[in-house]
mmCIF file with all atom_site columns, C-alpha atoms in Angstrom:
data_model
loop_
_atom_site.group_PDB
_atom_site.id
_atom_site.type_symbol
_atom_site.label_atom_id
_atom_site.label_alt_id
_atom_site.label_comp_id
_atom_site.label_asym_id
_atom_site.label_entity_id
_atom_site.label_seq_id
_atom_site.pdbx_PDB_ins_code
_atom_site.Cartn_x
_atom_site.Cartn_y
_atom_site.Cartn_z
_atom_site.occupancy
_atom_site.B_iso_or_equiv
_atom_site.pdbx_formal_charge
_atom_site.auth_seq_id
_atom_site.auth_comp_id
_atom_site.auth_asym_id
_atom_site.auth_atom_id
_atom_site.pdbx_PDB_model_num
ATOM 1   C CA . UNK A 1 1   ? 32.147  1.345   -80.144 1.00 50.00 ? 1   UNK A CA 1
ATOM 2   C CA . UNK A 1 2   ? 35.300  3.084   -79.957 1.00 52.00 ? 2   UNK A CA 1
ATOM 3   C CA . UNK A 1 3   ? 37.179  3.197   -76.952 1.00 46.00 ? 3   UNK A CA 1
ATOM 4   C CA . UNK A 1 4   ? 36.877  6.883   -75.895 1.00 50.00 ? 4   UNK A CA 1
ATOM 5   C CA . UNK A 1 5   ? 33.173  7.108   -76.150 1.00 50.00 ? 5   UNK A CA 1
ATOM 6   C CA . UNK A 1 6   ? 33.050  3.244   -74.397 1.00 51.00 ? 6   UNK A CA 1
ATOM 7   C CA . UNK A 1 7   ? 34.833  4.702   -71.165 1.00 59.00 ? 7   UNK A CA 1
ATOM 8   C CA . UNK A 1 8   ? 32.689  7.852   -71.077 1.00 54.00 ? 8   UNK A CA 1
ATOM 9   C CA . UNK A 1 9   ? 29.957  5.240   -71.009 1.00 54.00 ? 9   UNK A CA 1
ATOM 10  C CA . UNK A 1 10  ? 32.181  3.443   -68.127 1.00 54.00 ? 10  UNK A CA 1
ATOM 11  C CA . UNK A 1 11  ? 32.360  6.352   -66.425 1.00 58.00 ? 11  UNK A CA 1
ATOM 12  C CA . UNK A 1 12  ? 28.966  7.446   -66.260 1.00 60.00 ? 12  UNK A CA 1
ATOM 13  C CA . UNK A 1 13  ? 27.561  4.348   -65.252 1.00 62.00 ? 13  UNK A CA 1
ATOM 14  C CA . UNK A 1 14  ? 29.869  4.218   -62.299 1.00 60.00 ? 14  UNK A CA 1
ATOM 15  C CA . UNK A 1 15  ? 29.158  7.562   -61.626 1.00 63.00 ? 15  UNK A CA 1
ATOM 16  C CA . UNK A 1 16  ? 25.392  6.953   -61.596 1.00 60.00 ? 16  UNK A CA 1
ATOM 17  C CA . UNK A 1 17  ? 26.038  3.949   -59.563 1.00 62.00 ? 17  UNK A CA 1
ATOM 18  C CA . UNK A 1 18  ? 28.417  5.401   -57.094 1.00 65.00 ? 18  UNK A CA 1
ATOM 19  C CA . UNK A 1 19  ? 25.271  8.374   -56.740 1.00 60.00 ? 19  UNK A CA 1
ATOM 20  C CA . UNK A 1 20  ? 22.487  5.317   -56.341 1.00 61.00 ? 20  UNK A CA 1
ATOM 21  C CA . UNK A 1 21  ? 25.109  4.219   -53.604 1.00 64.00 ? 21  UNK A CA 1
ATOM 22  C CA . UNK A 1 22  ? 25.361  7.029   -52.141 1.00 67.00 ? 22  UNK A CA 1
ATOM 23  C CA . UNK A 1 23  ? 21.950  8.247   -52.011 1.00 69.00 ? 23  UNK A CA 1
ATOM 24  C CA . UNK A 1 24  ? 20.178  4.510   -50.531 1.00 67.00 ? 24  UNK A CA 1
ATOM 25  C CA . UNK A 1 25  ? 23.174  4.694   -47.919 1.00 73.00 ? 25  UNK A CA 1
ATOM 26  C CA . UNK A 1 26  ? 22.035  8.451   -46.831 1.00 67.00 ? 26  UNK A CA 1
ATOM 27  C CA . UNK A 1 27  ? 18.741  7.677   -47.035 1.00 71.00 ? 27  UNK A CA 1
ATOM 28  C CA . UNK A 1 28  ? 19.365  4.568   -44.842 1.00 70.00 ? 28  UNK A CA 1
ATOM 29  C CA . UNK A 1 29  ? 20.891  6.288   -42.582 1.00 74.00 ? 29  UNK A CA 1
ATOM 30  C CA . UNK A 1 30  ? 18.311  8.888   -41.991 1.00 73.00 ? 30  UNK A CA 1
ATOM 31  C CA . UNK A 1 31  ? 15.757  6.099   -42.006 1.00 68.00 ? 31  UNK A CA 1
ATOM 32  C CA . UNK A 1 32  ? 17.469  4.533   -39.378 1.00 70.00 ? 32  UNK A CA 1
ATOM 33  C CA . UNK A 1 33  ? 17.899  7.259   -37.115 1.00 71.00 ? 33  UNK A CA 1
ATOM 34  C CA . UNK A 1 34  ? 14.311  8.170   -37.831 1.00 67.00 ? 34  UNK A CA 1
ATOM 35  C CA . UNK A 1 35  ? 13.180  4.776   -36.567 1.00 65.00 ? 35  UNK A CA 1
ATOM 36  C CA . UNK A 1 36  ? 16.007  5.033   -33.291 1.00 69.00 ? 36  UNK A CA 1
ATOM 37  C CA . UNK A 1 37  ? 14.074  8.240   -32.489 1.00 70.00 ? 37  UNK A CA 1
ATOM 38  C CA . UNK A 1 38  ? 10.772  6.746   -32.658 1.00 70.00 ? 38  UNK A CA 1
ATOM 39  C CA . UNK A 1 39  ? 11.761  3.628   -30.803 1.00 65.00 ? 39  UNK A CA 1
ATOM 40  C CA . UNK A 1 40  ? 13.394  5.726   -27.794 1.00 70.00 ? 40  UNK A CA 1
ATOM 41  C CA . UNK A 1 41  ? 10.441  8.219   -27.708 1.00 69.00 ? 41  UNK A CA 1
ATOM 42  C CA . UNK A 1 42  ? 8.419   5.241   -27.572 1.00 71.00 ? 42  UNK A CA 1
ATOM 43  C CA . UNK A 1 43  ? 10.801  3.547   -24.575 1.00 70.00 ? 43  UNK A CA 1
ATOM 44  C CA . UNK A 1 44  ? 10.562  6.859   -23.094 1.00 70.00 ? 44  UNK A CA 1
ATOM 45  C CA . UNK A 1 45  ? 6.864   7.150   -22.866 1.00 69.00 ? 45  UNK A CA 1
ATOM 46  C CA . UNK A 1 46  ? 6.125   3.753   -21.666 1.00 72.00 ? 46  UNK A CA 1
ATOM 47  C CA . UNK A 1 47  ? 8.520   4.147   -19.169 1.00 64.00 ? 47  UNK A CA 1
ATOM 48  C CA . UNK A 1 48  ? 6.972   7.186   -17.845 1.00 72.00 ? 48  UNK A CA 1
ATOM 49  C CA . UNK A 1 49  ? 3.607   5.546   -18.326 1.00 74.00 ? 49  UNK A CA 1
ATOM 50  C CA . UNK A 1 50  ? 4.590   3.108   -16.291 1.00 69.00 ? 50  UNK A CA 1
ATOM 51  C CA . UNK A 1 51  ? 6.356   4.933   -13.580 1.00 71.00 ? 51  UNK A CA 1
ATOM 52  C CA . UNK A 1 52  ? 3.217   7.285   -13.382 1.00 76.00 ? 52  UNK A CA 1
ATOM 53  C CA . UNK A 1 53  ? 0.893   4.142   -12.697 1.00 77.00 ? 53  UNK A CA 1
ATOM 54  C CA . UNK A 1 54  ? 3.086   2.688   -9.587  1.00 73.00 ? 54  UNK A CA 1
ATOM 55  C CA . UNK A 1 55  ? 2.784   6.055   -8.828  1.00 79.00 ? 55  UNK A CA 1
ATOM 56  C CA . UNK A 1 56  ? -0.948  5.878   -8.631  1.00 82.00 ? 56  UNK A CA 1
ATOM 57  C CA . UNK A 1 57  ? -1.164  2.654   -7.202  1.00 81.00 ? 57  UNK A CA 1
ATOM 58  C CA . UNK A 1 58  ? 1.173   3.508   -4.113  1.00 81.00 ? 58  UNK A CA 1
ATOM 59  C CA . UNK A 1 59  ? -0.706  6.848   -3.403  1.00 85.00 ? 59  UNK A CA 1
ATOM 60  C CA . UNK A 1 60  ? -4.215  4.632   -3.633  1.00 84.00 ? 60  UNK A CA 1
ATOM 61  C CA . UNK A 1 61  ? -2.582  1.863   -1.431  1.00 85.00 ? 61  UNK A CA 1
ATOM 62  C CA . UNK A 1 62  ? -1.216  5.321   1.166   1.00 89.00 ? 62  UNK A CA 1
ATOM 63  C CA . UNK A 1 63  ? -4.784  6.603   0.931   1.00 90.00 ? 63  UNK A CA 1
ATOM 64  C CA . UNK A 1 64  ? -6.435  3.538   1.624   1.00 91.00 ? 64  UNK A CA 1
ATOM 65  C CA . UNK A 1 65  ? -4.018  2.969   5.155   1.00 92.00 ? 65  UNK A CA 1
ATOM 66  C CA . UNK A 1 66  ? -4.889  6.676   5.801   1.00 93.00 ? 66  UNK A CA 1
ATOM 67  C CA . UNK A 1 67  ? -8.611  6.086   5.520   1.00 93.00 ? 67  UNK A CA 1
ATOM 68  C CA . UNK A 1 68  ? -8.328  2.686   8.080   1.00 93.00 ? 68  UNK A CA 1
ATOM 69  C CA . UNK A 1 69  ? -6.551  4.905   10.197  1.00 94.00 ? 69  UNK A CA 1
ATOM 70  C CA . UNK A 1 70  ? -9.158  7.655   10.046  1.00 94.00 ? 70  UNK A CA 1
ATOM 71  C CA . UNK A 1 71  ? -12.458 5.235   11.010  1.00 93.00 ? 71  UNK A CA 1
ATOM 72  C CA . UNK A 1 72  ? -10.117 3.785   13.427  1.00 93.00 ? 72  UNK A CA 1
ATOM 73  C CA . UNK A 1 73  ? -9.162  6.851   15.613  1.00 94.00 ? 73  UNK A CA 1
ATOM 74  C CA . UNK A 1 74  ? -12.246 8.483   15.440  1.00 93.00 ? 74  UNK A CA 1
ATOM 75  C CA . UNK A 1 75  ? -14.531 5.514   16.329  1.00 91.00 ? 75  UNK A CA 1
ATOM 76  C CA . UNK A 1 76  ? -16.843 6.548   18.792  1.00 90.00 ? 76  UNK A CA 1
ATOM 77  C CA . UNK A 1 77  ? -15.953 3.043   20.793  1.00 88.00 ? 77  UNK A CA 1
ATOM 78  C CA . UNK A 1 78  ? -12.048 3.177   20.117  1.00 91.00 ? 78  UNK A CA 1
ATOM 79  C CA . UNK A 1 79  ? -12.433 6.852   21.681  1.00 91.00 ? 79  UNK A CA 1
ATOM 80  C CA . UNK A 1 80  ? -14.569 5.529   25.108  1.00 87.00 ? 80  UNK A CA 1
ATOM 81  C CA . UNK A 1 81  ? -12.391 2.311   25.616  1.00 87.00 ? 81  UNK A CA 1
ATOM 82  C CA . UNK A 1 82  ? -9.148  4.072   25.406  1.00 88.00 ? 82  UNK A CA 1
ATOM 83  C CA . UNK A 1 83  ? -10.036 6.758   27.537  1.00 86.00 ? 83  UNK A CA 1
ATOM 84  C CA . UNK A 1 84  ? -11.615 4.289   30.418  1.00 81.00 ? 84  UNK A CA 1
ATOM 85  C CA . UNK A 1 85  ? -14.997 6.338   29.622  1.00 68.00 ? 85  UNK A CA 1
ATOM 86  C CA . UNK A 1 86  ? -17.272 3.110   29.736  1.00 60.00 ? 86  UNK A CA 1
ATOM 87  C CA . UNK A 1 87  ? -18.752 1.984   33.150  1.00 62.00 ? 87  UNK A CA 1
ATOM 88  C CA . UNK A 1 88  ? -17.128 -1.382  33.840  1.00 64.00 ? 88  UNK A CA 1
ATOM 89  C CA . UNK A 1 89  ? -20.356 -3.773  33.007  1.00 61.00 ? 89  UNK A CA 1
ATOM 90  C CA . UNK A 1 90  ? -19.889 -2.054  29.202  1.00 66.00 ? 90  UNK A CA 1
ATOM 91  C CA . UNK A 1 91  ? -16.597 -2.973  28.970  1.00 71.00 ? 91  UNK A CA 1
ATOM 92  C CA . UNK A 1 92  ? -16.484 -6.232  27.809  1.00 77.00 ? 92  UNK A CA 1
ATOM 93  C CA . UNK A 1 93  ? -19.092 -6.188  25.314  1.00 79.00 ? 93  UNK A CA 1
ATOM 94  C CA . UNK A 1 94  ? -17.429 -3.106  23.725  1.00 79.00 ? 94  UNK A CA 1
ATOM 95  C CA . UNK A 1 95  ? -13.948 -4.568  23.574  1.00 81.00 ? 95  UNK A CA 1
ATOM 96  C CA . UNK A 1 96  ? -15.408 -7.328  21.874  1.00 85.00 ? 96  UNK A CA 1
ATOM 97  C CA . UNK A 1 97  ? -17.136 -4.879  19.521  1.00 84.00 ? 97  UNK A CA 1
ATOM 98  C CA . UNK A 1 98  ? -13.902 -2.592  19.305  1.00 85.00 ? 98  UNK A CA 1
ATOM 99  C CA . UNK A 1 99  ? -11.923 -5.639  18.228  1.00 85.00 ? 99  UNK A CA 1
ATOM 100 C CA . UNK A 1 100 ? -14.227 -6.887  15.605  1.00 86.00 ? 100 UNK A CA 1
ATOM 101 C CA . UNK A 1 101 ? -14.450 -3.698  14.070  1.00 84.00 ? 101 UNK A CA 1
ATOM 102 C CA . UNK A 1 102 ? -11.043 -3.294  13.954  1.00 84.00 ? 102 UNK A CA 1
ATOM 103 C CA . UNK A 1 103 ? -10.332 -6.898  12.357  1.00 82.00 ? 103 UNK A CA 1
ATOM 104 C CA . UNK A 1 104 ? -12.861 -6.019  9.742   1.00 82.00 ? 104 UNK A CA 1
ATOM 105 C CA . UNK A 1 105 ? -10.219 -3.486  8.316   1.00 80.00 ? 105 UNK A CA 1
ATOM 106 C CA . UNK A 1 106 ? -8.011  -6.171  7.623   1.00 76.00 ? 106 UNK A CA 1
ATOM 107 C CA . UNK A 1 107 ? -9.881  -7.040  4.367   1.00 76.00 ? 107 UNK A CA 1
ATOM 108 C CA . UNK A 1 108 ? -9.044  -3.709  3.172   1.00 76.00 ? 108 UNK A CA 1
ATOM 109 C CA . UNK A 1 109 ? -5.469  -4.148  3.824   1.00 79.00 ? 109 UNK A CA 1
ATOM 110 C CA . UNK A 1 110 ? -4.038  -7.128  2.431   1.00 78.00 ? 110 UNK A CA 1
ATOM 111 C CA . UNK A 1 111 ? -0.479  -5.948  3.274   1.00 80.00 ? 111 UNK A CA 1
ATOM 112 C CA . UNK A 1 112 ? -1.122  -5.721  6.702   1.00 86.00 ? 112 UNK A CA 1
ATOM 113 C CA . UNK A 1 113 ? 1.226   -8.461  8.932   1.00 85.00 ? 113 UNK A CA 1
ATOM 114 C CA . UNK A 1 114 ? 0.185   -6.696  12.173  1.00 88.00 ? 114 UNK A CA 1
ATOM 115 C CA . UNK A 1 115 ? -1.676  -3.975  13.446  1.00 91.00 ? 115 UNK A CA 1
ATOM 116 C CA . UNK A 1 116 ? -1.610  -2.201  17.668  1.00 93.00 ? 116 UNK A CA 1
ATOM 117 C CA . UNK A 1 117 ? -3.597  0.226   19.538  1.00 93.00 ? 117 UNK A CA 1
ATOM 118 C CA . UNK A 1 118 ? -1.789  1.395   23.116  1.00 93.00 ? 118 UNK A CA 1
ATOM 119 C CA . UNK A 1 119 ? -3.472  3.971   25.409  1.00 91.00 ? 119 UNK A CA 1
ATOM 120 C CA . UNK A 1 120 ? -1.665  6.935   27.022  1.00 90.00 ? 120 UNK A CA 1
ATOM 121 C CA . UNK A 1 121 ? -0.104  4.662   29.669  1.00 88.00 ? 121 UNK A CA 1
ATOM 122 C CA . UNK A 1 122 ? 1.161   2.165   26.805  1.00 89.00 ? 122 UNK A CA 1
ATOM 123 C CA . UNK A 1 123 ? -1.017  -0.562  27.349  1.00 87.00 ? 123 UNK A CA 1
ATOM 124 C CA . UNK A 1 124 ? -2.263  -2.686  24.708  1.00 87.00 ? 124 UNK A CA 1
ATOM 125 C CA . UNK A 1 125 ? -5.816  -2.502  24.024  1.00 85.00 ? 125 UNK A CA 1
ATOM 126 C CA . UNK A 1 126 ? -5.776  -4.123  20.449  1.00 87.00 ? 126 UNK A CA 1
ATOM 127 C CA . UNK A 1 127 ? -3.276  -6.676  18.918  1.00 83.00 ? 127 UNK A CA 1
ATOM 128 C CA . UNK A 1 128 ? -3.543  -8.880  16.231  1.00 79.00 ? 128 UNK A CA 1
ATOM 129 C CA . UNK A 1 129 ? -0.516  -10.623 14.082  1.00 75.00 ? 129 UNK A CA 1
ATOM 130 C CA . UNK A 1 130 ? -0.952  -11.741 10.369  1.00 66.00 ? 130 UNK A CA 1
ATOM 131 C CA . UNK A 1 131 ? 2.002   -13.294 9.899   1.00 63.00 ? 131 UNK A CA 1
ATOM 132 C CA . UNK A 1 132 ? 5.290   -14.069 11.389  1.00 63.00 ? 132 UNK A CA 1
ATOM 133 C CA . UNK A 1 133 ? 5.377   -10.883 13.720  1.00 70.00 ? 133 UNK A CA 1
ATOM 134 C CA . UNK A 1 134 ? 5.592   -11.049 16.811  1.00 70.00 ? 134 UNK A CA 1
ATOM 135 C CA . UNK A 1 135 ? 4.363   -8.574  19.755  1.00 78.00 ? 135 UNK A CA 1
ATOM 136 C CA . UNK A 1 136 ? 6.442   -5.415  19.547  1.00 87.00 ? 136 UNK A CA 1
ATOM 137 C CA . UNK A 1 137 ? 9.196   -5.345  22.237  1.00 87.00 ? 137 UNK A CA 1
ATOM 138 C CA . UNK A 1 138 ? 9.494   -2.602  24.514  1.00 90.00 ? 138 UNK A CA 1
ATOM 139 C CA . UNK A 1 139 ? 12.848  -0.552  22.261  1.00 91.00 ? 139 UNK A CA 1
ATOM 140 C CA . UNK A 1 140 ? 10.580  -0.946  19.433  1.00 92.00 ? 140 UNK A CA 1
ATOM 141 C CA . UNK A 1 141 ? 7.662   0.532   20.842  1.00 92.00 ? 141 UNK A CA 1
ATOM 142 C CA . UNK A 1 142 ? 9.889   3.512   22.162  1.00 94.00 ? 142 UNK A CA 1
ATOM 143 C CA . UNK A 1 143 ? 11.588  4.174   18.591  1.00 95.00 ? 143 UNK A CA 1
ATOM 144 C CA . UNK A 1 144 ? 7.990   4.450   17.208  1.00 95.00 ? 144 UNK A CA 1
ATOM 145 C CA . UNK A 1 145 ? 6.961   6.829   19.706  1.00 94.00 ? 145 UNK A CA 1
ATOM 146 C CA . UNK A 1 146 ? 10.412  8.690   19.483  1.00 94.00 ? 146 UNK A CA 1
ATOM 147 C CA . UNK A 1 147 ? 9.472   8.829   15.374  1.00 95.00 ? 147 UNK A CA 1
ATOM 148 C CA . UNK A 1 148 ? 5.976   10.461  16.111  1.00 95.00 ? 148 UNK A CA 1
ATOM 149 C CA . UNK A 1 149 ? 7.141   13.613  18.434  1.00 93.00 ? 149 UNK A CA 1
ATOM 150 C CA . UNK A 1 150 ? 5.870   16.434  16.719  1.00 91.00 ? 150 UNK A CA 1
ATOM 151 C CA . UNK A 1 151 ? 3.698   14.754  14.409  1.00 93.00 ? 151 UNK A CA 1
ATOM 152 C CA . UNK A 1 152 ? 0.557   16.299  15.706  1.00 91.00 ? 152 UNK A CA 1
ATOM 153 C CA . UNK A 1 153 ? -1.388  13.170  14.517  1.00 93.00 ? 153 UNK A CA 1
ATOM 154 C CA . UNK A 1 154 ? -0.161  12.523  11.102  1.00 94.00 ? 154 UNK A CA 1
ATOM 155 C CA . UNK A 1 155 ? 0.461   9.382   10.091  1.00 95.00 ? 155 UNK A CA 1
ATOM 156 C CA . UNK A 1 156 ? 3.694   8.701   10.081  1.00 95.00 ? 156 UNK A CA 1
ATOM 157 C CA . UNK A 1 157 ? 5.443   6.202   7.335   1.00 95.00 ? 157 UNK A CA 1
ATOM 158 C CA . UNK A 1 158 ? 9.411   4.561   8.386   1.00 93.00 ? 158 UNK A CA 1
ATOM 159 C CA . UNK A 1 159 ? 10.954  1.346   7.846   1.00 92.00 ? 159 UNK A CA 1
ATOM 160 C CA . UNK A 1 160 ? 11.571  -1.008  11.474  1.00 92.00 ? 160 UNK A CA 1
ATOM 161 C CA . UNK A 1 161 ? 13.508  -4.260  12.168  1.00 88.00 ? 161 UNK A CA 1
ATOM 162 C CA . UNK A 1 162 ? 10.951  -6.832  13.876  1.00 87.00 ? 162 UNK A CA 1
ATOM 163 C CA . UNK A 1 163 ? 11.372  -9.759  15.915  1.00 80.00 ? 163 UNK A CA 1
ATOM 164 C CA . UNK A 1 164 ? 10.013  -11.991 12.989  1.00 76.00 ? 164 UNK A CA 1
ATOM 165 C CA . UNK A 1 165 ? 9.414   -16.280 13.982  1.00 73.00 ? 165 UNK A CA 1
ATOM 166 C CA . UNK A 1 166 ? 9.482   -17.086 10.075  1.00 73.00 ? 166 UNK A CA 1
ATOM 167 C CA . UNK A 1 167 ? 13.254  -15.767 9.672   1.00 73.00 ? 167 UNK A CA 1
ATOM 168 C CA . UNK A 1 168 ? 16.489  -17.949 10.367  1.00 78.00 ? 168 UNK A CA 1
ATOM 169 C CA . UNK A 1 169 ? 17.614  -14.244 11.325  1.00 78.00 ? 169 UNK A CA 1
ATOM 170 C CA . UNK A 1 170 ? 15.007  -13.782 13.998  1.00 77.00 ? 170 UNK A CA 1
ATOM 171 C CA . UNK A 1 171 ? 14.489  -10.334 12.487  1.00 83.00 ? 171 UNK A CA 1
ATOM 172 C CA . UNK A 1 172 ? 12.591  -8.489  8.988   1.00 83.00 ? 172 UNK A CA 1
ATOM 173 C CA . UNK A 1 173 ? 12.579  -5.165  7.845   1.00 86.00 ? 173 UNK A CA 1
ATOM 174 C CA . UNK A 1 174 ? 8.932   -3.872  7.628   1.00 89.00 ? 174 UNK A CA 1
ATOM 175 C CA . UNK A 1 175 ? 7.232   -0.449  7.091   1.00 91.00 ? 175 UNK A CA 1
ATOM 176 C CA . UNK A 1 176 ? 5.529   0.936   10.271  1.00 94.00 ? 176 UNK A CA 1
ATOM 177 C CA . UNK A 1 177 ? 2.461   3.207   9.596   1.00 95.00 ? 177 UNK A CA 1
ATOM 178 C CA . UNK A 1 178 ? 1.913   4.834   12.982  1.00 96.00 ? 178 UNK A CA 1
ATOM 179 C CA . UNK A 1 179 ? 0.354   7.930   14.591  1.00 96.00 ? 179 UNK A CA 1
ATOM 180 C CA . UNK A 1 180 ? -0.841  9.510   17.670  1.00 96.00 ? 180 UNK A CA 1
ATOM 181 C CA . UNK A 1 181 ? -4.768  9.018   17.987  1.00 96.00 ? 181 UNK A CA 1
ATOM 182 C CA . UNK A 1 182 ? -6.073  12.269  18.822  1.00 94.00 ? 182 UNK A CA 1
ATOM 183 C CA . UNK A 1 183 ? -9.817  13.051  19.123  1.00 91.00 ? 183 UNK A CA 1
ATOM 184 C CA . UNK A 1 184 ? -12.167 15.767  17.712  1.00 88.00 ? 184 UNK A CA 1
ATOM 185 C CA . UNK A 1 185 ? -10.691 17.995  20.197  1.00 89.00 ? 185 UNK A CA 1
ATOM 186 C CA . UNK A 1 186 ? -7.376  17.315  19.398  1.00 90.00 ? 186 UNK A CA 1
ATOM 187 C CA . UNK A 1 187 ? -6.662  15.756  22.453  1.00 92.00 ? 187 UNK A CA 1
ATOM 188 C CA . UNK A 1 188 ? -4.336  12.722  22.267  1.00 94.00 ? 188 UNK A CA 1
ATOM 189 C CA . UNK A 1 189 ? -5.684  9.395   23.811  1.00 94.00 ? 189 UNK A CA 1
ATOM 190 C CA . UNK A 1 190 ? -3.397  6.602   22.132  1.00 95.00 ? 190 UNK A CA 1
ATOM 191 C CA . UNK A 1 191 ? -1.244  5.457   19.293  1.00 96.00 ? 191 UNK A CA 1
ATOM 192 C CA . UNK A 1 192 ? -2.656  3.395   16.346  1.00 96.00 ? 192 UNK A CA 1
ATOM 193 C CA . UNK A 1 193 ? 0.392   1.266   14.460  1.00 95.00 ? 193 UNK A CA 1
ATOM 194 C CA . UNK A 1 194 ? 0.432   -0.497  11.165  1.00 94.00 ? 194 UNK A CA 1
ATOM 195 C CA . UNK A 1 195 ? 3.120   -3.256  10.427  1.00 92.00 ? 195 UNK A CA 1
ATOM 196 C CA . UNK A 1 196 ? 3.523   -4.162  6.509   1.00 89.00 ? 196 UNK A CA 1
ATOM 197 C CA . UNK A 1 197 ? 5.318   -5.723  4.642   1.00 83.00 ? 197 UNK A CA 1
ATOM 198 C CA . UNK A 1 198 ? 7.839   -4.515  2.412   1.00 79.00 ? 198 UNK A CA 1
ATOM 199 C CA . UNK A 1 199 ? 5.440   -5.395  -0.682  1.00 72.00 ? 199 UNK A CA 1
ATOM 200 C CA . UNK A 1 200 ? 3.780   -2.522  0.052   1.00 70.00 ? 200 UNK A CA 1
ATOM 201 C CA . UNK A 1 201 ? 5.964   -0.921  -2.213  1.00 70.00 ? 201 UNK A CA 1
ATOM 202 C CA . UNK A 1 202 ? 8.254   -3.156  -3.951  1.00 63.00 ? 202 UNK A CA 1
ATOM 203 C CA . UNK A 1 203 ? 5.787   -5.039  -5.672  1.00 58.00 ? 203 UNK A CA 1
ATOM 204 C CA . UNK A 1 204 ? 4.468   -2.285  -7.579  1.00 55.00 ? 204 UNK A CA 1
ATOM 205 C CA . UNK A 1 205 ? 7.165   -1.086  -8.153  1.00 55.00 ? 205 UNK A CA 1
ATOM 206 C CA . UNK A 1 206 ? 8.387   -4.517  -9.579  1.00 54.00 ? 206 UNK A CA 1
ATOM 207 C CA . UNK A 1 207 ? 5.548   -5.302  -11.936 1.00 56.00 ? 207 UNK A CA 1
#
């Protein structure tokens, strides 16, 4: 073969080559940033997935506090006891009845440490500790009732440091879930509060 017509032959075969090249490295390219765009879409939509799920689970696990708190306040026994409505022979047998009945809502509520019901005058008519919390202290008591001036019944959701037995600190932050206990009249007669811990939330949001 002579040698002009050999590196024309050179020549195009590099040429071809340097086009095969060329075209598996563009095409590589755009396959990979195909595949980037698909894998961060994908990223993207379980992370929203997921964030909308939490979502769902903390407004079932609000709900579910708002519904204790509804059978609570409105109980036709909570109601009498609180507002000294019961002749005194009654009174016993309907504490004892109140309390039960209140306990009972402690299944539903697994993140409930401690749970209080106070008349008017602020005395304790209900009380019951799940865990390492103890009685609420008197500044407590008056920040939760500060938080729930102008509420007009809601409940009312903010974070608290407790007197906790279980801490070398003495003390844990926990989320209150309180409100003033108003009747069917609108009339208020006490204040219902919710102590839980801080699971509430941050597991879900966790998992």
């Amino acid at each position: 073969m002579p040698f002009r017509i050999r590196s024309v032959v050179v020549k195009l075969i590099l040429s071809l080559s340097l086009v095969v090249l060329l075209t598996s490295t563009v095409t590589g390219i755009m396959v990979y940033k195909f595949n980037q765009e698909i894998f961060q879409e994908e990223i993207q939509s379980q992370f929203l997935q997921n964030n909308k799920q939490a979502l769902q689970r903390i407004n079932h696990n609000i709900r579910e506090i708002e519904r204790i708190s509804q059978f609570i306040v409105f109980h036709p026994t909570v109601i009498l006891i609180l507002t000294n409505s019961l002749k005194s022979e009654d009174k016993v047998e309907q504490l004892q009845l109140m309390y039960e009945m209140v306990s009972q809502t402690k299944l539903d509520a697994p993140h409930v440490r401690a749970m209080f019901i106070y008349n008017l005058r602020g005395e304790s008519y209900y009380n019951a500790n799940f865990g390492a919390i103890s009685l609420l202290d008197e500044p407590s008591r008056g920040f939760i009732m500060q938080e729930l001036e102008g509420t007009n019944g809601a409940l009312t959701w903010f974070r608290l440091k407790l007197a906790s037995s279980a801490d070398p600190s003495g003390y844990r932050h926990m989320i209150i879930a309180a409100r003033q206990m108003k009747n069917t009249f609108q009339e208020v007669y006490g204040t219902l509060v919710f102590v839980l811990d801080e699971g509430f939330f941050s597991e879900i949001i966790h998992d």
